[in-house]
Short mmCIF file of C-alpha atoms in Angstrom, two decimals:
data_model
loop_
_atom_site.label_atom_id
_atom_site.label_comp_id
_atom_site.label_asym_id
_atom_site.label_seq_id
_atom_site.Cartn_x
_atom_site.Cartn_y
_atom_site.Cartn_z
CA MET A 1 18.30 -26.78 -6.88
CA PRO A 2 15.99 -25.23 -9.45
CA GLN A 3 13.38 -22.62 -8.52
CA LEU A 4 11.03 -24.15 -10.79
CA SER A 5 11.25 -27.37 -12.67
CA CYS A 6 9.05 -29.21 -14.94
CA GLN A 7 9.26 -33.14 -15.40
CA ASP A 8 8.11 -35.29 -18.02
CA LEU A 9 5.28 -33.29 -18.84
CA CYS A 10 2.78 -33.89 -21.12
CA LEU A 11 -0.02 -31.33 -21.74
CA GLY A 12 -3.09 -31.16 -23.57
CA TYR A 13 -6.81 -30.63 -23.63
CA GLU A 14 -9.31 -33.42 -23.05
CA GLY A 15 -6.59 -36.11 -23.03
CA LYS A 16 -5.18 -35.21 -26.32
CA ALA A 17 -1.59 -34.22 -26.05
CA VAL A 18 -0.39 -31.07 -27.60
CA VAL A 19 3.13 -31.33 -26.36
CA SER A 20 4.86 -34.11 -24.40
CA ASP A 21 8.11 -35.15 -22.74
CA LEU A 22 8.95 -31.49 -21.49
CA THR A 23 11.68 -31.51 -18.94
CA PHE A 24 13.30 -28.40 -17.87
CA GLY A 25 14.31 -26.20 -14.99
CA VAL A 26 15.06 -22.61 -14.20
CA CYS A 27 17.17 -21.34 -11.41
CA VAL A 28 17.19 -18.10 -9.47
CA GLY A 29 18.26 -15.18 -11.67
CA ASP A 30 17.64 -17.23 -15.07
CA TYR A 31 15.99 -15.57 -18.01
CA LEU A 32 14.22 -18.18 -19.97
CA CYS A 33 12.42 -17.49 -23.39
CA ILE A 34 9.98 -20.09 -24.47
CA VAL A 35 9.83 -19.88 -28.27
CA GLY A 36 7.92 -21.95 -30.95
CA GLU A 37 5.15 -21.78 -33.46
CA ASN A 38 1.57 -21.13 -32.95
CA GLY A 39 -0.26 -23.79 -31.55
CA SER A 40 3.01 -25.64 -30.24
CA GLY A 41 1.62 -25.58 -26.65
CA LYS A 42 3.63 -22.51 -25.42
CA SER A 43 0.43 -20.95 -23.60
CA THR A 44 -0.67 -24.29 -22.57
CA LEU A 45 2.79 -24.61 -20.72
CA MET A 46 2.26 -21.61 -19.09
CA LYS A 47 -1.27 -22.17 -17.79
CA THR A 48 -0.02 -25.52 -16.45
CA ILE A 49 2.89 -23.55 -14.50
CA LEU A 50 0.41 -21.38 -13.04
CA LYS A 51 -1.81 -24.50 -12.12
CA LEU A 52 -4.88 -22.88 -14.25
CA MET A 53 -4.79 -26.36 -15.83
CA ALA A 54 -3.60 -29.86 -14.86
CA PRO A 55 -1.08 -31.81 -16.94
CA ILE A 56 -1.89 -35.00 -18.54
CA SER A 57 1.06 -36.44 -16.87
CA GLY A 58 4.13 -35.45 -15.20
CA GLN A 59 4.75 -32.53 -12.66
CA VAL A 60 5.59 -29.03 -12.20
CA LEU A 61 7.73 -28.52 -9.01
CA THR A 62 8.74 -25.43 -7.11
CA GLY A 63 11.84 -25.21 -4.93
CA ASP A 64 14.50 -23.02 -3.52
CA GLY A 65 12.03 -21.14 -1.06
CA LEU A 66 9.33 -20.44 -4.02
CA ALA A 67 5.69 -21.31 -3.02
CA ALA A 68 3.30 -22.21 -5.68
CA ASN A 69 1.39 -18.99 -5.37
CA GLU A 70 4.62 -16.70 -5.32
CA ILE A 71 4.65 -16.77 -9.15
CA GLY A 72 3.75 -13.34 -10.73
CA TYR A 73 2.19 -13.50 -14.01
CA LEU A 74 1.73 -10.97 -16.87
CA PRO A 75 -0.99 -12.35 -18.93
CA GLN A 76 -2.09 -11.37 -22.43
CA GLN A 77 -4.80 -8.68 -22.44
CA THR A 78 -8.30 -10.10 -22.44
CA ALA A 79 -11.31 -8.60 -24.22
CA VAL A 80 -13.06 -7.90 -20.78
CA GLN A 81 -10.27 -5.59 -19.86
CA LYS A 82 -10.39 -3.20 -22.80
CA ASP A 83 -13.43 -1.39 -21.58
CA PHE A 84 -13.06 -2.17 -17.67
CA PRO A 85 -13.48 0.91 -15.58
CA ALA A 86 -10.53 0.56 -13.21
CA SER A 87 -7.89 2.99 -12.11
CA VAL A 88 -4.16 1.93 -12.51
CA ARG A 89 -4.01 2.10 -8.77
CA GLU A 90 -6.64 -0.54 -8.18
CA VAL A 91 -5.28 -2.70 -10.87
CA VAL A 92 -1.74 -2.63 -9.41
CA ARG A 93 -3.19 -3.22 -5.89
CA ALA A 94 -4.90 -6.31 -7.01
CA GLY A 95 -1.38 -7.84 -7.03
CA CYS A 96 -1.25 -7.70 -3.30
CA LEU A 97 -4.35 -9.99 -2.76
CA ASN A 98 -2.19 -13.01 -1.99
CA ARG A 99 -0.33 -11.32 0.95
CA ARG A 100 -3.54 -10.38 2.55
CA GLY A 101 -5.20 -13.73 3.54
CA MET A 102 -8.66 -13.47 4.90
CA ARG A 103 -8.19 -9.69 5.78
CA PRO A 104 -10.78 -7.64 3.51
CA PHE A 105 -8.90 -4.63 3.03
CA TYR A 106 -5.33 -3.61 2.09
CA ASN A 107 -3.12 -2.40 5.07
CA LYS A 108 -0.45 0.42 4.83
CA SER A 109 2.41 -1.89 3.75
CA GLU A 110 0.61 -3.23 1.05
CA LYS A 111 -0.62 0.03 -0.17
CA ARG A 112 3.15 1.14 -0.10
CA ILE A 113 4.34 -1.94 -2.01
CA ALA A 114 1.89 -0.85 -4.68
CA ASP A 115 2.99 2.69 -4.66
CA ASP A 116 6.51 1.66 -4.92
CA ASN A 117 6.10 -0.82 -7.74
CA MET A 118 4.11 1.97 -9.72
CA LYS A 119 7.08 4.43 -9.10
CA LYS A 120 9.72 1.65 -10.35
CA LEU A 121 7.76 1.22 -13.51
CA GLY A 122 7.29 5.10 -13.93
CA ILE A 123 3.51 4.86 -13.74
CA ASP A 124 3.01 6.76 -10.45
CA SER A 125 2.10 9.82 -12.03
CA ILE A 126 -0.91 8.06 -13.72
CA ALA A 127 -2.06 6.24 -10.91
CA LYS A 128 -5.49 7.81 -10.94
CA ARG A 129 -6.07 7.35 -14.65
CA CYS A 130 -8.33 5.10 -16.11
CA TYR A 131 -6.81 1.73 -17.21
CA ARG A 132 -8.60 1.40 -20.53
CA GLU A 133 -7.73 5.01 -21.55
CA LEU A 134 -3.92 4.28 -21.33
CA SER A 135 -1.64 3.45 -24.16
CA GLY A 136 -0.67 -0.28 -24.80
CA GLY A 137 2.69 0.17 -23.05
CA GLN A 138 1.38 1.94 -20.02
CA GLN A 139 -1.15 -0.87 -19.64
CA GLN A 140 1.55 -3.60 -19.77
CA ARG A 141 3.62 -1.50 -17.05
CA ALA A 142 0.46 -1.28 -14.90
CA LEU A 143 0.05 -5.14 -15.36
CA LEU A 144 3.74 -5.57 -14.58
CA ALA A 145 3.45 -3.65 -11.65
CA ARG A 146 0.72 -5.98 -10.30
CA ALA A 147 2.73 -8.93 -10.95
CA LEU A 148 5.59 -7.37 -9.10
CA CYS A 149 3.11 -6.82 -5.98
CA ALA A 150 2.48 -10.50 -6.20
CA THR A 151 6.18 -11.46 -6.02
CA ARG A 152 9.70 -10.48 -6.60
CA LYS A 153 11.07 -13.98 -7.09
CA ILE A 154 9.78 -15.20 -10.39
CA LEU A 155 7.60 -13.61 -13.31
CA LEU A 156 5.82 -15.43 -15.98
CA LEU A 157 5.45 -13.03 -19.05
CA ASP A 158 2.96 -14.12 -21.90
CA GLU A 159 3.92 -12.02 -24.96
CA PRO A 160 4.94 -8.83 -23.06
CA ALA A 161 5.66 -6.78 -26.13
CA ALA A 162 2.40 -8.05 -28.07
CA GLY A 163 0.39 -5.17 -29.87
CA LEU A 164 3.17 -2.61 -28.84
CA ASP A 165 4.92 -0.32 -31.14
CA PRO A 166 8.80 -0.56 -31.34
CA LYS A 167 9.60 1.98 -29.02
CA ALA A 168 7.44 1.00 -26.37
CA SER A 169 8.27 -2.75 -26.78
CA ALA A 170 12.04 -2.02 -26.45
CA GLU A 171 11.10 -0.06 -23.32
CA MET A 172 9.38 -3.07 -22.12
CA TYR A 173 12.18 -5.45 -22.87
CA ASP A 174 14.78 -2.95 -21.05
CA LEU A 175 12.30 -3.09 -17.94
CA ILE A 176 12.15 -6.78 -17.76
CA MET A 177 16.00 -7.00 -18.23
CA ALA A 178 16.38 -4.56 -15.53
CA LEU A 179 13.98 -6.54 -13.15
CA ASN A 180 16.01 -9.85 -14.04
CA SER A 181 19.23 -8.02 -13.17
CA GLY A 182 17.77 -7.26 -9.84
CA GLY A 183 17.25 -10.92 -8.96
CA THR A 184 14.02 -11.91 -10.34
CA THR A 185 13.55 -15.08 -12.34
CA ILE A 186 11.92 -14.46 -15.75
CA ILE A 187 10.01 -16.90 -17.89
CA MET A 188 8.83 -15.37 -20.99
CA ILE A 189 6.85 -16.58 -23.93
CA SER A 190 7.81 -14.77 -27.09
CA HIS A 191 7.29 -14.66 -30.94
CA ASP A 192 10.22 -12.23 -31.03
CA ILE A 193 13.14 -14.35 -31.59
CA ALA A 194 15.31 -11.66 -32.19
CA ALA A 195 14.48 -10.03 -28.57
CA SER A 196 14.63 -13.68 -27.09
CA VAL A 197 18.03 -14.34 -28.46
CA LYS A 198 19.26 -10.81 -27.30
CA TYR A 199 17.99 -10.68 -23.73
CA ALA A 200 17.60 -14.43 -22.56
CA SER A 201 19.96 -16.59 -20.79
CA HIS A 202 18.02 -19.95 -21.76
CA ILE A 203 15.96 -20.75 -24.33
CA LEU A 204 13.28 -23.47 -24.49
CA HIS A 205 12.13 -24.25 -28.15
CA ILE A 206 8.87 -26.24 -28.35
CA GLY A 207 7.88 -27.60 -31.69
CA SER A 208 4.96 -29.81 -32.50
CA GLN A 209 4.57 -32.67 -30.00
CA SER A 210 7.86 -32.29 -28.11
CA ALA A 211 10.69 -30.01 -27.00
CA LEU A 212 13.22 -29.32 -29.86
CA PHE A 213 15.62 -27.70 -27.40
CA PHE A 214 16.33 -26.70 -24.02
CA GLY A 215 19.60 -25.11 -22.92
CA THR A 216 21.50 -21.91 -22.56
CA LYS A 217 21.61 -19.17 -25.31
CA ALA A 218 24.91 -20.02 -26.65
CA ASP A 219 24.18 -23.52 -27.03
CA TYR A 220 20.95 -22.67 -28.93
CA LEU A 221 22.63 -20.38 -31.37
CA GLY A 222 25.21 -23.24 -32.00
CA SER A 223 22.52 -25.58 -32.70
CA GLU A 224 21.02 -26.62 -35.81
CA ILE A 225 17.34 -25.41 -35.01
CA GLY A 226 18.67 -22.33 -33.22
CA ARG A 227 20.65 -21.41 -36.23
CA ILE A 228 17.57 -22.00 -38.66
CA TYR A 229 15.16 -20.17 -36.40
CA ALA A 230 17.16 -17.28 -35.07
CA GLY A 231 19.02 -17.08 -38.59
CA LEU A 232 15.41 -15.96 -39.95
CA GLY A 233 15.75 -13.11 -37.42
CA GLY A 234 11.92 -13.37 -36.76
CA GLU A 235 10.80 -12.68 -40.11
CA GLY A 236 8.01 -14.78 -41.57
CA ILE A 237 7.69 -16.72 -38.20
CA MET B 1 -46.45 20.54 -5.91
CA THR B 2 -48.04 21.13 -2.55
CA THR B 3 -50.91 18.80 -3.25
CA ALA B 4 -48.45 16.13 -4.54
CA MET B 5 -46.71 16.44 -1.28
CA ASN B 6 -49.90 16.18 0.74
CA GLN B 7 -51.01 13.29 -1.28
CA LEU B 8 -47.46 11.50 -0.48
CA THR B 9 -47.69 12.37 3.17
CA LEU B 10 -51.06 10.73 3.20
CA TYR B 11 -50.11 7.74 1.45
CA PHE B 12 -46.84 7.33 3.53
CA GLN B 13 -49.27 6.77 6.67
CA PHE B 14 -49.98 3.53 5.30
CA PRO B 15 -47.62 0.91 6.66
CA PHE B 16 -47.53 -1.04 3.16
CA VAL B 17 -46.47 2.13 1.43
CA ARG B 18 -43.62 2.45 3.65
CA TYR B 19 -42.67 -1.21 3.41
CA ALA B 20 -42.73 -0.92 -0.41
CA MET B 21 -40.35 1.94 -0.31
CA ILE B 22 -37.81 -0.02 2.28
CA VAL B 23 -37.79 -3.00 0.05
CA GLY B 24 -37.83 -1.29 -3.27
CA VAL B 25 -34.75 0.86 -2.13
CA LEU B 26 -32.89 -2.11 -0.83
CA ILE B 27 -33.45 -4.41 -3.70
CA ALA B 28 -32.34 -1.57 -5.94
CA LEU B 29 -29.17 -1.22 -3.89
CA CYS B 30 -28.20 -4.87 -4.03
CA SER B 31 -28.83 -5.29 -7.59
CA SER B 32 -26.89 -2.49 -8.75
CA LEU B 33 -23.91 -3.51 -6.47
CA LEU B 34 -23.75 -6.86 -8.35
CA GLY B 35 -24.69 -5.19 -11.72
CA VAL B 36 -21.15 -3.77 -12.24
CA THR B 37 -19.50 -6.99 -12.02
CA LEU B 38 -22.24 -8.88 -13.98
CA VAL B 39 -22.07 -6.56 -16.89
CA LEU B 40 -18.22 -6.48 -16.93
CA LYS B 41 -17.93 -10.41 -16.86
CA ARG B 42 -20.40 -10.41 -19.70
CA PHE B 43 -23.18 -11.88 -17.58
CA SER B 44 -25.79 -9.25 -18.03
CA PHE B 45 -28.33 -11.74 -19.15
CA ILE B 46 -27.80 -14.37 -16.31
CA GLY B 47 -30.24 -12.08 -14.42
CA ASP B 48 -32.59 -12.30 -17.03
CA GLY B 49 -32.20 -16.19 -17.45
CA LEU B 50 -32.44 -16.69 -13.67
CA SER B 51 -35.50 -14.70 -13.30
CA HIS B 52 -37.40 -16.98 -15.62
CA VAL B 53 -36.08 -19.81 -13.70
CA ALA B 54 -37.60 -18.39 -10.70
CA PHE B 55 -40.96 -17.71 -12.61
CA GLY B 56 -40.86 -21.60 -13.40
CA ALA B 57 -40.29 -22.30 -9.49
CA ILE B 58 -43.05 -20.01 -8.50
CA ALA B 59 -45.30 -21.89 -10.99
CA ILE B 60 -44.50 -25.15 -9.40
CA ALA B 61 -44.82 -23.76 -5.85
CA THR B 62 -48.42 -22.43 -6.63
CA ALA B 63 -49.20 -25.78 -8.15
CA LEU B 64 -48.15 -27.55 -4.97
CA ASN B 65 -50.08 -24.94 -3.02
CA LEU B 66 -47.05 -24.09 -0.86
CA THR B 67 -47.82 -21.37 1.71
CA ASN B 68 -44.18 -20.07 1.40
CA SER B 69 -43.21 -20.08 -2.16
CA PHE B 70 -39.80 -18.60 -1.10
CA LEU B 71 -38.60 -22.07 0.28
CA LEU B 72 -38.91 -23.48 -3.25
CA VAL B 73 -37.81 -20.60 -5.28
CA LEU B 74 -34.72 -19.54 -3.51
CA PRO B 75 -32.83 -23.08 -3.61
CA VAL B 76 -33.98 -23.58 -7.26
CA THR B 77 -32.55 -20.25 -8.37
CA ILE B 78 -29.53 -20.64 -6.38
CA ILE B 79 -28.78 -24.05 -8.22
CA SER B 80 -29.37 -22.74 -11.50
CA ALA B 81 -27.19 -19.73 -11.00
CA ILE B 82 -24.43 -22.04 -10.11
CA LEU B 83 -25.03 -24.21 -12.95
CA LEU B 84 -25.27 -21.15 -15.40
CA LEU B 85 -21.98 -19.33 -14.13
CA ARG B 86 -20.21 -22.84 -14.50
CA THR B 87 -20.91 -23.16 -18.06
CA GLY B 88 -18.62 -20.21 -18.83
CA GLN B 89 -15.74 -22.66 -18.55
CA ASN B 90 -15.06 -25.63 -20.73
CA THR B 91 -18.65 -26.83 -21.67
CA LYS B 92 -19.88 -28.17 -24.94
CA ILE B 93 -22.83 -25.85 -24.58
CA LYS B 94 -21.88 -22.18 -24.67
CA GLY B 95 -22.77 -19.76 -21.94
CA ASP B 96 -25.37 -17.54 -23.86
CA ALA B 97 -26.86 -20.69 -25.36
CA ALA B 98 -27.28 -22.20 -22.17
CA ILE B 99 -28.91 -19.19 -20.75
CA ALA B 100 -31.36 -19.11 -23.70
CA MET B 101 -32.44 -22.71 -23.25
CA ILE B 102 -32.77 -22.57 -19.52
CA SER B 103 -34.53 -19.29 -19.41
CA VAL B 104 -37.18 -19.87 -22.29
CA GLY B 105 -37.64 -23.52 -20.96
CA ALA B 106 -38.36 -22.41 -17.55
CA LEU B 107 -40.66 -19.92 -18.76
CA ALA B 108 -42.66 -22.42 -21.01
CA ILE B 109 -42.74 -25.08 -18.25
CA GLY B 110 -43.78 -22.61 -15.48
CA TYR B 111 -46.91 -21.42 -17.79
CA LEU B 112 -47.75 -24.80 -18.47
CA ILE B 113 -47.75 -25.99 -14.99
CA MET B 114 -49.81 -22.96 -14.10
CA ASN B 115 -52.21 -23.84 -16.78
CA LEU B 116 -52.58 -27.36 -15.76
CA PHE B 117 -52.65 -27.28 -11.93
CA ALA B 118 -53.42 -23.80 -10.64
CA GLY B 119 -57.08 -23.42 -9.49
CA SER B 120 -57.08 -19.61 -9.75
CA SER B 121 -59.94 -18.13 -11.93
CA ASN B 122 -57.68 -15.22 -13.11
CA LEU B 123 -54.87 -16.99 -14.76
CA ALA B 124 -53.90 -14.32 -16.98
CA GLY B 125 -53.86 -11.92 -14.20
CA ASP B 126 -51.69 -14.19 -11.91
CA VAL B 127 -49.07 -14.53 -14.92
CA CYS B 128 -49.07 -11.16 -15.78
CA ALA B 129 -48.52 -10.12 -12.02
CA THR B 130 -45.45 -12.54 -11.70
CA LEU B 131 -44.11 -11.34 -14.98
CA PHE B 132 -44.21 -7.80 -14.32
CA GLY B 133 -44.46 -7.51 -10.54
CA SER B 134 -47.46 -5.23 -10.42
CA THR B 135 -49.09 -5.23 -6.94
CA SER B 136 -47.08 -7.77 -4.78
CA ILE B 137 -44.86 -5.12 -3.79
CA LEU B 138 -47.72 -3.37 -2.11
CA THR B 139 -49.05 -6.55 -0.56
CA LEU B 140 -45.99 -7.21 1.57
CA THR B 141 -46.08 -8.78 5.03
CA MET B 142 -44.04 -7.75 8.02
CA THR B 143 -42.38 -11.03 7.71
CA GLU B 144 -41.38 -10.52 4.11
CA VAL B 145 -40.01 -7.13 4.91
CA TRP B 146 -37.74 -8.50 7.43
CA LEU B 147 -36.54 -11.18 5.25
CA CYS B 148 -35.67 -8.92 2.66
CA VAL B 149 -33.79 -6.59 5.07
CA ILE B 150 -31.90 -9.32 6.39
CA LEU B 151 -31.04 -10.83 3.02
CA SER B 152 -30.12 -7.49 1.78
CA ALA B 153 -27.75 -6.79 4.93
CA LEU B 154 -26.17 -10.17 4.13
CA VAL B 155 -25.71 -9.34 0.32
CA ILE B 156 -24.08 -5.99 1.12
CA ALA B 157 -21.86 -7.49 3.99
CA VAL B 158 -20.39 -10.28 1.71
CA PHE B 159 -19.89 -7.66 -1.11
CA VAL B 160 -17.97 -5.33 1.17
CA LEU B 161 -15.71 -7.91 2.61
CA PHE B 162 -14.90 -9.57 -0.62
CA TYR B 163 -14.73 -6.33 -2.55
CA HIS B 164 -11.09 -6.53 -3.48
CA LYS B 165 -11.42 -10.21 -4.43
CA ILE B 166 -14.39 -9.74 -6.44
CA PHE B 167 -12.67 -6.94 -8.44
CA SER B 168 -9.54 -9.02 -8.99
CA VAL B 169 -11.49 -12.20 -10.22
CA THR B 170 -13.71 -9.86 -12.38
CA PHE B 171 -10.89 -7.90 -13.84
CA ASP B 172 -8.42 -10.91 -14.32
CA GLU B 173 -9.55 -14.43 -13.39
CA ASP B 174 -6.33 -16.15 -14.37
CA PHE B 175 -4.13 -13.73 -12.76
CA ALA B 176 -6.23 -14.02 -9.51
CA THR B 177 -6.08 -17.82 -9.70
CA ALA B 178 -2.32 -17.72 -10.52
CA THR B 179 -1.58 -15.93 -7.32
CA GLY B 180 -3.51 -17.94 -5.03
CA THR B 181 -7.30 -16.49 -4.97
CA ASN B 182 -9.59 -19.29 -5.60
CA ALA B 183 -11.71 -17.67 -8.38
CA LYS B 184 -14.05 -20.57 -8.42
CA THR B 185 -15.24 -20.02 -4.82
CA TYR B 186 -15.67 -16.40 -5.68
CA ASN B 187 -17.77 -17.11 -8.77
CA LEU B 188 -19.79 -19.63 -6.58
CA ILE B 189 -20.29 -16.68 -3.86
CA LEU B 190 -21.30 -14.39 -6.84
CA ALA B 191 -23.89 -16.96 -8.06
CA VAL B 192 -25.46 -17.28 -5.01
CA ILE B 193 -25.85 -13.43 -4.41
CA ILE B 194 -27.05 -13.03 -7.91
CA ALA B 195 -29.94 -15.80 -7.19
CA VAL B 196 -30.83 -14.12 -3.87
CA ILE B 197 -31.06 -10.70 -5.44
CA ILE B 198 -33.28 -12.02 -8.05
CA VAL B 199 -35.58 -13.90 -5.91
CA LEU B 200 -35.80 -10.62 -3.85
CA ALA B 201 -36.42 -8.37 -6.91
CA ILE B 202 -39.22 -10.58 -8.21
CA ASN B 203 -41.30 -8.76 -5.55
CA LEU B 204 -40.36 -5.35 -6.81
CA VAL B 205 -40.37 -5.56 -10.65
CA GLY B 206 -41.37 -8.98 -11.62
CA THR B 207 -39.67 -11.43 -13.46
CA LEU B 208 -39.23 -10.00 -16.76
CA LEU B 209 -37.90 -6.67 -15.71
CA ILE B 210 -35.09 -7.72 -13.30
CA ALA B 211 -32.38 -7.59 -15.77
CA ALA B 212 -33.16 -3.81 -16.12
CA LEU B 213 -32.24 -3.24 -12.55
CA VAL B 214 -28.86 -5.11 -12.84
CA VAL B 215 -27.84 -3.53 -16.07
CA PHE B 216 -29.26 0.11 -16.41
CA PRO B 217 -27.46 1.47 -13.11
CA ALA B 218 -24.06 0.18 -14.13
CA MET B 219 -24.14 1.07 -17.72
CA SER B 220 -25.07 4.58 -16.34
CA ALA B 221 -22.09 4.81 -14.10
CA MET B 222 -19.75 3.44 -16.64
CA ARG B 223 -20.61 6.41 -18.94
CA VAL B 224 -19.20 8.80 -16.55
CA PHE B 225 -16.84 7.15 -13.98
CA LYS B 226 -13.77 5.47 -14.62
CA SER B 227 -12.36 3.53 -11.53
CA PHE B 228 -14.24 0.32 -10.20
CA LYS B 229 -14.88 1.89 -6.74
CA SER B 230 -16.53 5.11 -8.35
CA VAL B 231 -18.63 3.12 -10.95
CA THR B 232 -19.96 0.85 -8.09
CA ILE B 233 -20.86 3.86 -5.79
CA CYS B 234 -22.41 5.62 -8.58
CA SER B 235 -24.33 2.76 -9.74
CA VAL B 236 -25.68 2.24 -6.35
CA GLY B 237 -26.61 5.99 -5.97
CA VAL B 238 -28.28 5.84 -9.49
CA SER B 239 -30.36 2.67 -8.81
CA VAL B 240 -31.65 3.85 -5.36
CA VAL B 241 -32.40 7.24 -6.49
CA CYS B 242 -34.32 5.65 -9.66
CA ALA B 243 -36.20 3.04 -7.50
CA ALA B 244 -37.32 5.89 -5.03
CA LEU B 245 -38.53 7.98 -7.80
CA GLY B 246 -40.11 5.38 -9.64
CA ILE B 247 -42.14 4.19 -6.51
CA LEU B 248 -43.18 7.87 -5.78
CA ILE B 249 -44.36 8.45 -9.24
CA SER B 250 -46.19 5.29 -9.46
CA ILE B 251 -47.96 5.98 -6.19
CA LEU B 252 -49.06 9.56 -7.36
CA ALA B 253 -49.89 8.79 -10.92
CA GLY B 254 -51.16 5.21 -10.33
CA THR B 255 -48.61 3.43 -12.86
CA PRO B 256 -47.37 0.07 -12.49
CA VAL B 257 -44.47 0.30 -9.97
CA GLY B 258 -41.96 -2.24 -11.89
CA SER B 259 -42.01 -0.55 -15.24
CA THR B 260 -42.14 2.96 -13.74
CA ILE B 261 -38.87 1.93 -11.87
CA VAL B 262 -37.41 0.65 -15.04
CA ALA B 263 -38.62 3.82 -16.98
CA ALA B 264 -36.75 6.12 -14.45
CA ASP B 265 -33.51 3.91 -14.87
CA ILE B 266 -33.73 4.18 -18.69
CA ALA B 267 -34.11 8.01 -18.06
CA GLY B 268 -31.15 7.92 -15.79
CA PHE B 269 -29.10 5.89 -18.56
CA ILE B 270 -29.96 8.72 -21.14
CA ILE B 271 -28.97 11.46 -18.70
CA PHE B 272 -25.69 9.85 -17.82
CA SER B 273 -24.77 9.01 -21.61
CA ALA B 274 -25.43 12.58 -22.59
CA PHE B 275 -23.18 13.87 -19.58
CA GLY B 276 -20.45 11.31 -20.67
CA PHE B 277 -20.63 12.49 -24.07
CA ILE B 278 -20.17 16.22 -22.95
CA MET B 279 -17.23 15.40 -20.67
CA ARG B 280 -15.20 13.64 -23.24
CA ARG B 281 -15.48 16.61 -25.69
#
């Protein structure tokens, strides 16, 4: 049974469909990359999976022991965050909020979870530093640690390497790969077709109006669209 | 210095001076608590817009000869706050334009109603008092002081209880929603608290100067401190000290209370900015 599946999804704003007939599923341990051009509906799909917006029709189902609020999310940076006074520790701990229910403060085990995740991502030494003064790679790690506090089961990543230099983005991809090897399901939106093909186990390619391809990486590379798209190696896309 | 001290001791024997001090400090505390969140959410002007709505409501209450204008002003302001915070999301009229429309509209209608219906002979004086606070802080009744104490206690309690959720919703609304925090509820709570603070603060600084109480302490704290907790605490400290200083100075020098407090806040901002600049070098 898939951990997360989308059935006949039709997505868009104010009744106008951006993409329709999306059907796919991810199982535990999968690494799915969602690729496609700008405006093809990748971010809309991600928002729908996270229940930030409702689909026009169709549904998003969770299964295999996954609750709807157990999805970790690594968003793209917002303008608000660029000058937000917050320490790394405060940001990471915010990921524990959904464990807490109505209790107003974090307990010891939640604080430990936050500390463990910071250690895991190598940012425990900068826990007291101000988020806005960190490098792009460090900021992404802090947000990733926060997502891990929310869940270990499934992570949704929106362009995790956007704005990072080549070294930092390679490190980011390695980190994500390591998490995936540890059993965390990964769903990632990416412009970086080279990295998608390198790391993913499955590819969902969305074109204008509908899904152009969904399947394993090997099938994608064998398909016509995969050959055209991946053959370009990310240049000019 | 001793004469000033003697003068203050003399003044503080009057209950209305003590009331003014208590209420002033409480309002400064509450407004700065929320100020950090409002500034970071890019909602600085909501305080200003709401205070103009409150001005309109006060005008209507005066025209209706209500004995306790509070009963009308508070609900009207709360409803406007909810409507304004809602405009941030998916509406045809953008947030800043909506605030501008509502605030100027309320100001104009309020003045119009005051002109048409108020029986007061000193209309200009009434309007000026409502806009700049002037003397209302010195004419507080015991009931108003208690009301202010209770509402402040409520605001502080809600803020402390929901502190982490408010942080999460302010920092990243999408993430908070995705992981099961109902961001809409917390935005609603914020809207209600802001409205309560605005209505309270009208007594202290009048409707035109409230935004200063919200924005200046938060901005001062953000020059120097770098975590959400330290910024919030510092902002409260700055705000309380500036309000107390402002009230003391206004008593001694006979200056208008509201504008003296805001002047103290401006001075605080300049000092913190200089300090932050030196620290970064």
